[in-house]
XYZ file of N, CA and C in Angstrom:
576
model
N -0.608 17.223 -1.076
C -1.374 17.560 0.113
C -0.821 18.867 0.684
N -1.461 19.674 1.190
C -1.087 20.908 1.614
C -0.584 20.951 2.852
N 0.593 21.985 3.314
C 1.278 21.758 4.310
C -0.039 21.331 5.486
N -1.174 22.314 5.474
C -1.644 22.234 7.305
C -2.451 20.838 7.187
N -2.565 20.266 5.776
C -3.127 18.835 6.161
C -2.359 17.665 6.345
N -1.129 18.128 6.290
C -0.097 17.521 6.560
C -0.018 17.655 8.067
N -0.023 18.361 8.618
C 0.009 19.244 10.500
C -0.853 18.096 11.087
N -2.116 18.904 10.498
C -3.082 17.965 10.646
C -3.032 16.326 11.262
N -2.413 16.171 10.089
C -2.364 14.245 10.332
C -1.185 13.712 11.176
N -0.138 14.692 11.129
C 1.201 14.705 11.994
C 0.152 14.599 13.430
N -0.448 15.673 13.757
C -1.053 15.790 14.964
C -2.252 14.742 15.249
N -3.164 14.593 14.854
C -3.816 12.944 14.611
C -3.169 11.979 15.323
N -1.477 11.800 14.761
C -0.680 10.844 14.303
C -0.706 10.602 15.753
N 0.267 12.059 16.133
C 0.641 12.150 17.333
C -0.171 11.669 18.580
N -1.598 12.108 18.459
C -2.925 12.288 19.326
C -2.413 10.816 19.799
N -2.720 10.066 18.548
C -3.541 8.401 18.031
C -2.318 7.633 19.470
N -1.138 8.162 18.878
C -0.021 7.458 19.469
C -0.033 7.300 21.113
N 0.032 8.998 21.647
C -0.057 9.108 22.923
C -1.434 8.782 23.880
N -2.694 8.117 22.624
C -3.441 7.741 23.266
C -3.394 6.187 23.916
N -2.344 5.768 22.426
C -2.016 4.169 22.661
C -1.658 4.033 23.939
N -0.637 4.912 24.109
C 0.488 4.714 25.104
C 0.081 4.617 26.759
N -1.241 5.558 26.012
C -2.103 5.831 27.995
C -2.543 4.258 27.706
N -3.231 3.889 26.877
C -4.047 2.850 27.031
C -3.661 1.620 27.323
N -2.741 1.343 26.301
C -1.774 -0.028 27.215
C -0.496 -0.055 27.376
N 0.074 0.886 27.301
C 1.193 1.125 28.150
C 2.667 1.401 26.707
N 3.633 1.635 27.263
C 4.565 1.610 26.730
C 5.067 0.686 26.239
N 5.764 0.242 25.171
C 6.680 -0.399 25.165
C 8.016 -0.790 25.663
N 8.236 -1.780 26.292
C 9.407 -1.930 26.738
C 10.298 -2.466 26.232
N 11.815 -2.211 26.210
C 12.704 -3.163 25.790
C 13.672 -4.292 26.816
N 13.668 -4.997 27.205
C 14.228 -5.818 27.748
C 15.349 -6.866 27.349
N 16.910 -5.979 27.490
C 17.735 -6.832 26.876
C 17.912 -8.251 26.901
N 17.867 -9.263 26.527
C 18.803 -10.707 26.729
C 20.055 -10.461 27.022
N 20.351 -11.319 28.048
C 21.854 -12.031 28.099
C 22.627 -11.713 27.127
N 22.048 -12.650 25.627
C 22.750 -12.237 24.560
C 23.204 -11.501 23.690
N 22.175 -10.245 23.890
C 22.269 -9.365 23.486
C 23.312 -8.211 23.960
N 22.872 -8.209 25.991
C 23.917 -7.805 26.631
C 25.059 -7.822 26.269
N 25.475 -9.172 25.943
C 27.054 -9.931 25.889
C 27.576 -9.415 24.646
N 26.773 -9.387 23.437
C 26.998 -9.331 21.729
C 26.334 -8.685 21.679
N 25.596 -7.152 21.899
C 24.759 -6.545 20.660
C 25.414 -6.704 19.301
N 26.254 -6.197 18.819
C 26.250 -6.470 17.702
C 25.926 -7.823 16.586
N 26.076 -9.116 17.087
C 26.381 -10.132 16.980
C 24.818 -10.440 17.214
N 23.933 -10.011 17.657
C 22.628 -10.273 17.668
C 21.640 -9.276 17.240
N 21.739 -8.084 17.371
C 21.471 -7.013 16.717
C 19.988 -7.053 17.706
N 19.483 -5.987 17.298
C 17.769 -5.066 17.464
C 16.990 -6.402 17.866
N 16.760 -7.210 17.409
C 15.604 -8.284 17.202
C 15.570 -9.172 18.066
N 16.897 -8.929 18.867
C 16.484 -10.270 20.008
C 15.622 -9.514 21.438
N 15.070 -7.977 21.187
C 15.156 -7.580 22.142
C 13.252 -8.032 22.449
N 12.921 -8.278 23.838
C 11.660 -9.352 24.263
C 10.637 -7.914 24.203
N 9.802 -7.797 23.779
C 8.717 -6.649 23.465
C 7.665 -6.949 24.754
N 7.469 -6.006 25.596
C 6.178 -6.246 26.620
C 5.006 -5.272 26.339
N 4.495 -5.083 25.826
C 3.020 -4.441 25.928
C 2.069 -5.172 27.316
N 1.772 -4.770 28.148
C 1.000 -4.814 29.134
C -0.242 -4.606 28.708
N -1.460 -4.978 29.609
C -2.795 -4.753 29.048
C -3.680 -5.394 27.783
N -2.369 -6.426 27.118
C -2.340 -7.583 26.281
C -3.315 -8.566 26.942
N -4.211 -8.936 26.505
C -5.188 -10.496 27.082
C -4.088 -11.536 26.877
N -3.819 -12.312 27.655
C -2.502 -13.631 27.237
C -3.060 -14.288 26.002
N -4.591 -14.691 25.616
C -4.553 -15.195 24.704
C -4.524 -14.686 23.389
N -4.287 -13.528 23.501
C -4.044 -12.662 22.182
C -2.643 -11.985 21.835
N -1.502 -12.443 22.772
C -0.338 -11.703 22.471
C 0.465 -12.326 21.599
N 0.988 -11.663 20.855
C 1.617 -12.443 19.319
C 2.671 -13.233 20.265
N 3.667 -13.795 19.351
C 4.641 -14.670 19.723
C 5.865 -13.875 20.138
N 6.392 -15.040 21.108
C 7.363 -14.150 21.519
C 8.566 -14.316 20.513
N 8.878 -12.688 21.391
C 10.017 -12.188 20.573
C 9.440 -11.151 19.119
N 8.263 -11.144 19.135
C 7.675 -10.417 17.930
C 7.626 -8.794 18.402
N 8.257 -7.847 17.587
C 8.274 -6.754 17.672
C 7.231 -5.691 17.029
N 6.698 -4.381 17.900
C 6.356 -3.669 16.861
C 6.660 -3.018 15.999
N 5.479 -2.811 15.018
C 6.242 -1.953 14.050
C 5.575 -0.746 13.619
N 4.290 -0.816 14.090
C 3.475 0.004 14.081
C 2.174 0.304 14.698
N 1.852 1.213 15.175
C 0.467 1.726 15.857
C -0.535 1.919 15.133
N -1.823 1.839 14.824
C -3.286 3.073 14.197
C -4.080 2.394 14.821
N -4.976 3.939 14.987
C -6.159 4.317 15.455
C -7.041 4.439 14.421
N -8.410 3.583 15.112
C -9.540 3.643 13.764
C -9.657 5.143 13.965
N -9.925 6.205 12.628
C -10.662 6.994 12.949
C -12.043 7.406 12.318
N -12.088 6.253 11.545
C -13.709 6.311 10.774
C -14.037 4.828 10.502
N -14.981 3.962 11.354
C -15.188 2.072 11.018
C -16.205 2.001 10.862
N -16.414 0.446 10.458
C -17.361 0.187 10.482
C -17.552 -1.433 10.269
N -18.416 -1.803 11.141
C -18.336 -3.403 10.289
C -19.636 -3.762 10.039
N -19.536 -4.306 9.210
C -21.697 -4.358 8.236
C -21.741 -6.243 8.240
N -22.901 -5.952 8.583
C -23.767 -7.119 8.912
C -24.087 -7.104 7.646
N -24.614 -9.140 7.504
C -25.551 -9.287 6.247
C -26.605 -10.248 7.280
N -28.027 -9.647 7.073
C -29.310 -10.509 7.953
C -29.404 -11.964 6.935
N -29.400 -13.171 7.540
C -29.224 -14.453 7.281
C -30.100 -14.769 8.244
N -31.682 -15.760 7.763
C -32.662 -16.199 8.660
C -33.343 -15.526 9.394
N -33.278 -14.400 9.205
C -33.731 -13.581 9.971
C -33.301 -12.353 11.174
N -31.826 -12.638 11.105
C -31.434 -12.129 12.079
C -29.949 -11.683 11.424
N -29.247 -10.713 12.090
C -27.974 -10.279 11.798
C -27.108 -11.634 12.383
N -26.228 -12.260 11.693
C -25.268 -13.239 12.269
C -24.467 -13.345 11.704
N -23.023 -14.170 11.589
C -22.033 -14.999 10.780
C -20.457 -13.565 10.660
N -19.918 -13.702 10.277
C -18.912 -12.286 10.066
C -19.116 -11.346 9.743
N -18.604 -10.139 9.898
C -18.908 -9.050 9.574
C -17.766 -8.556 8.695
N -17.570 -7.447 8.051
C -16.816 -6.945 6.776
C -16.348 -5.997 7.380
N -15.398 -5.345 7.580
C -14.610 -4.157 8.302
C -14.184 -3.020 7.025
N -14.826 -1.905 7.346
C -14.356 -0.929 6.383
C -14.156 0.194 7.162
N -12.613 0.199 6.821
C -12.146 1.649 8.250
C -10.835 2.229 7.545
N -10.920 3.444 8.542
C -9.455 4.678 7.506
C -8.823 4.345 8.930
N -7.566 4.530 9.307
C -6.752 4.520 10.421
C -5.941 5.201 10.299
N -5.023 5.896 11.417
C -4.116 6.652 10.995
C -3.022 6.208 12.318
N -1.422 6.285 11.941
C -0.649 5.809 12.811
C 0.830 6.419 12.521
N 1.185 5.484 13.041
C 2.749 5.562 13.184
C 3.591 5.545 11.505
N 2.551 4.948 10.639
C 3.066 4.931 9.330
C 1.935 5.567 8.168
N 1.799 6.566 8.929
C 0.601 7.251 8.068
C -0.719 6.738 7.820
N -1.943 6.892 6.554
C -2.899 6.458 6.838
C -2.838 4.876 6.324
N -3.370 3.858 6.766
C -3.934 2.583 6.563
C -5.299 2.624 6.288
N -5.919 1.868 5.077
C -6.957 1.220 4.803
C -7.509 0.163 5.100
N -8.500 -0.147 5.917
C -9.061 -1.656 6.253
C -10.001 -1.720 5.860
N -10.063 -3.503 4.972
C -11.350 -3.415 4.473
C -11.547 -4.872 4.312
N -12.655 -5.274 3.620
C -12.585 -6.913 3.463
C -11.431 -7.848 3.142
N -11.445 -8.961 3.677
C -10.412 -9.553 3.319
C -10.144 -10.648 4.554
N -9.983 -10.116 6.169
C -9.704 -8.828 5.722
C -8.098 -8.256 5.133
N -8.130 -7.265 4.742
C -6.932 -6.601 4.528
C -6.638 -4.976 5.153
N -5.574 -4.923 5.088
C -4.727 -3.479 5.157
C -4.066 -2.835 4.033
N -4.173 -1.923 3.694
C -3.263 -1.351 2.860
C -3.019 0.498 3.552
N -1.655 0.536 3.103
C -0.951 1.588 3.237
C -1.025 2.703 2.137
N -1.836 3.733 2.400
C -1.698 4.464 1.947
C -0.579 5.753 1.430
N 0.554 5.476 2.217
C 1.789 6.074 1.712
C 2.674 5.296 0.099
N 3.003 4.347 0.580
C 3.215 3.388 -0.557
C 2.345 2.053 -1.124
N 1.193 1.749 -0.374
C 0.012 0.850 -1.345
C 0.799 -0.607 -1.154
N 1.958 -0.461 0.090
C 2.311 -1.936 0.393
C 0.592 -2.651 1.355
N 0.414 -4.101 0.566
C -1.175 -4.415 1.611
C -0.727 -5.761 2.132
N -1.910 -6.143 3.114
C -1.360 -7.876 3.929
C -3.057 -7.813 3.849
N -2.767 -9.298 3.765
C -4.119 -9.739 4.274
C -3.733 -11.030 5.953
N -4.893 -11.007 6.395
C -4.545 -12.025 7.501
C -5.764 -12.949 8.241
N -5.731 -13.699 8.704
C -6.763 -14.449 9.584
C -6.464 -14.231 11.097
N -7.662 -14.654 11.717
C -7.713 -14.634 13.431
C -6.945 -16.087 13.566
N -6.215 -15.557 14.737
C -5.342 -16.583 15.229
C -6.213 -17.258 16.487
N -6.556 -15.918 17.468
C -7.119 -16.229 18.647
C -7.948 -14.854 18.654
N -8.949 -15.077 20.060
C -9.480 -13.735 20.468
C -9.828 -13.646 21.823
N -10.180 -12.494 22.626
C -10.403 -12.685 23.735
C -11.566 -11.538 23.694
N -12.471 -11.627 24.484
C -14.095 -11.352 24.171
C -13.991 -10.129 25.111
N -14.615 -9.176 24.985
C -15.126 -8.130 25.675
C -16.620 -7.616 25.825
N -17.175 -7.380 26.810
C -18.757 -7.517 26.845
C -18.729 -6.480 25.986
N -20.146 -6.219 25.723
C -20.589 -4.932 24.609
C -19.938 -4.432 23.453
N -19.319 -4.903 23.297
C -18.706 -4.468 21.907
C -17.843 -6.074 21.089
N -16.702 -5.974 20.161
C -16.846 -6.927 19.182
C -14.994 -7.406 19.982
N -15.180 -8.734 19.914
C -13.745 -9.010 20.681
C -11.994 -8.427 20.185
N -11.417 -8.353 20.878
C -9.899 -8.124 21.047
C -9.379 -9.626 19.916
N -8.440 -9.046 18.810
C -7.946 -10.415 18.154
C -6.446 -9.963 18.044
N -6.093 -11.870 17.744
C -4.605 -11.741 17.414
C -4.763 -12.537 15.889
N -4.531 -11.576 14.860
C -4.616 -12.334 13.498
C -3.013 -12.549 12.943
N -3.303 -13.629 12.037
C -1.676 -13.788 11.866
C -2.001 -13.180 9.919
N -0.976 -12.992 9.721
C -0.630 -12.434 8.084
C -0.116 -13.388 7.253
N -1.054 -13.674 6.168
C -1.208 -15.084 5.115
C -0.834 -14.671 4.023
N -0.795 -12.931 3.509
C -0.206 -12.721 2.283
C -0.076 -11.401 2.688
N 0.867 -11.018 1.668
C 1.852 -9.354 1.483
C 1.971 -9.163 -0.288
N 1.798 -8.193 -0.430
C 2.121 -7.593 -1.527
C 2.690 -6.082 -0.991
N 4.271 -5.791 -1.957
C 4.199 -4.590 -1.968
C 5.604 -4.904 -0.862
N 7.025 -4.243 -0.522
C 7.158 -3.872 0.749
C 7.477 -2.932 1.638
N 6.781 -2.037 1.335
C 6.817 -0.755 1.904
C 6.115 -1.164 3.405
N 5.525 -0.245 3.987
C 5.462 -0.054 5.445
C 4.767 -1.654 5.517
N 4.174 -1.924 5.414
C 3.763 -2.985 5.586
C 4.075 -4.180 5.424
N 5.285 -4.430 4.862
C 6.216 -5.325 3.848
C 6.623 -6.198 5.210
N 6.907 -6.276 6.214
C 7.761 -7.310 7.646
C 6.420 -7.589 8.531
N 4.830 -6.892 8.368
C 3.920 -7.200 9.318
C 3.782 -8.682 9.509
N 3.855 -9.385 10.391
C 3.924 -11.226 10.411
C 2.252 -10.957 11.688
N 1.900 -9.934 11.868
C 0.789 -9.956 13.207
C -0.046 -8.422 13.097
N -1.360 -9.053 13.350
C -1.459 -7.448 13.946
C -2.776 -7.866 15.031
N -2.663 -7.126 16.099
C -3.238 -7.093 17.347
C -4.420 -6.000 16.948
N -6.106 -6.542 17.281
C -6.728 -5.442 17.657
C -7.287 -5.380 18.874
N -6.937 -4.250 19.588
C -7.386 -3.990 21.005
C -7.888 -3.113 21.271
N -8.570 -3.075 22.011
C -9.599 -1.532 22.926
C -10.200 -1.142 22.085
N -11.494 -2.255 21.950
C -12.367 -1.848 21.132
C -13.666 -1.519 21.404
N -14.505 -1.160 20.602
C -15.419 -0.471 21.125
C -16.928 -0.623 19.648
N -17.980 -0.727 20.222
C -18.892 -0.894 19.359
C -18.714 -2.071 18.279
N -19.164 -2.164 17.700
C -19.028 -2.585 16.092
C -19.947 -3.978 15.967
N -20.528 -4.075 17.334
C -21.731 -5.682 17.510
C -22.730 -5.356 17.320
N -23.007 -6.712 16.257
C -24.052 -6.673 15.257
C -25.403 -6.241 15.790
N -26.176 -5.754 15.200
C -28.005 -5.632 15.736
C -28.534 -6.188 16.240
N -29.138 -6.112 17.224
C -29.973 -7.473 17.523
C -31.568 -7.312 17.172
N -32.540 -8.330 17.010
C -33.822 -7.799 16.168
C -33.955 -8.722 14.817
N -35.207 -8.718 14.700
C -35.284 -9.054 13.521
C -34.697 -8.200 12.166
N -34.885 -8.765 11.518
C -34.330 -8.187 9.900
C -34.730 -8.751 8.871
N -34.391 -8.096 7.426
C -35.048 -9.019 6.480
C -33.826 -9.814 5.664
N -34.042 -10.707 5.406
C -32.731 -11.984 4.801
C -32.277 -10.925 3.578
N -30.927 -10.664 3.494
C -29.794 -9.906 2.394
C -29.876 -8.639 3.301
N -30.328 -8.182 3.771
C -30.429 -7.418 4.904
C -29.167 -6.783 5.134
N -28.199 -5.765 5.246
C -26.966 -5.265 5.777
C -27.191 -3.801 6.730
N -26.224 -4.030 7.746
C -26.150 -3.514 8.293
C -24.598 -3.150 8.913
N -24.334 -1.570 8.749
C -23.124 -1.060 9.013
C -22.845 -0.930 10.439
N -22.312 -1.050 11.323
C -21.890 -0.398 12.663
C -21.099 0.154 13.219
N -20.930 1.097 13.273
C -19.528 2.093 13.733
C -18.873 1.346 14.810
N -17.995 0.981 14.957
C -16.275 0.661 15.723
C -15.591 1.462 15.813
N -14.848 0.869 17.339
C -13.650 1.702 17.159
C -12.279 0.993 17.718
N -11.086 0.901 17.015
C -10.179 -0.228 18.232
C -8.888 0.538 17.362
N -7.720 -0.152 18.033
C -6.371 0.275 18.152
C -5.825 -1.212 17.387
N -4.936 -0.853 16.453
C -4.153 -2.027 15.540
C -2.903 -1.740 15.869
N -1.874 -2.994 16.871
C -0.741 -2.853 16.069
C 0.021 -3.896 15.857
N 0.663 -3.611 14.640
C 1.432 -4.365 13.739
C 2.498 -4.829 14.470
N 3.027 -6.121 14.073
C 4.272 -6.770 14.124
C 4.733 -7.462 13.973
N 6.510 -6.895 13.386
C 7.419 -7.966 12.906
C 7.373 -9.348 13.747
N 7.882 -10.846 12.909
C 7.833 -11.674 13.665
C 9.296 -11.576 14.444
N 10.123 -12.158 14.741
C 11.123 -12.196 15.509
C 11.854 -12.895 14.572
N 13.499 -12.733 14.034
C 14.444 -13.217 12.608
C 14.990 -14.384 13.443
């Protein structure tokens, strides 16, 4: 890849990040007791992760850390018309770009990392609904291959989303339909 598309995606990277950061806030670290008393002896992982702007029913478990940020920057999720009408799940096909370079999302669903081709797949745990567009989820991670950047994801959060709800209208049965989205993923370790 050539240096300025390298710039490029550095700056993306950057954009994607400091947009997170307006949007739901910083991360905080909040020592334990125990940690206070023993860092060493407890190390990095006991430290309590707050993201604010979290729906309660979608915040991973505690003690789960991040590990990574992306921003959709090209989605989509496609309808298949069943009875007449667009209904039932939709298929997510999106490029993202983050804190660990670009990610692939696509059926499954899955992720894969485009730096090293480490992928997870995962299910919805919970969700919390947002009018006009497609809900906020907390999916948990059922398989890993690979462990590169993606190799410790135990969660990934999607939030602040935007578009991606299905058609409404008739249609004809096998029927598909794509819809541009847009939301914020991030990844995280479970807690050791």
């Amino acid at each position: 890849m050539p240096s300025t598309s390298r710039s490029r995606v550095r700056a993306l990277a950057a954009i994607g990040m400091a947009g997170v950061v307006a949007a739901i806030g910083a991360v905080t670290h909040q020592a334990s007791a125990a940690e206070v008393a023993a860092p060493a002896a407890v190390g990095a992982d006991a430290r309590r992760v707050d993201i604010p702007r979290i729906a309660p029913a979608i915040k991973p478990p505690a003690g789960s850390r991040p590990v990574g940020a992306y921003v959709v920057t090209r989605g989509t999720q496609t309808y298949t018309c069943v009875g007449g009408v667009f209904t039932g799940a939709s298929v997510p096909e999106a490029q993202l770009i983050g804190t660990g370079g670009r990610v692939h999302h696509f059926k499954g669903p899955s992720w894969q990392s485009q730096r090293d081709n480490s992928s997870i797949t995962a299910k919805k745990t919970a969700e919390s609904l947002r009018t006009g567009t497609i809900p906020e989820l907390l999916l948990t991670v059922d398989s890993h291959s690979g462990t590169g950047k993606l190799g410790n994801v135990a969660y990934i959060s999607r939030l602040l989303t935007s578009g991606g709800v299905a058609p409404a209208g008739a249609c004809t049965d096998g029927e598909t339909a794509a819809v541009p989205y847009g939301a914020v993923y991030v990844f995280w370790a479970a807690k050791r």
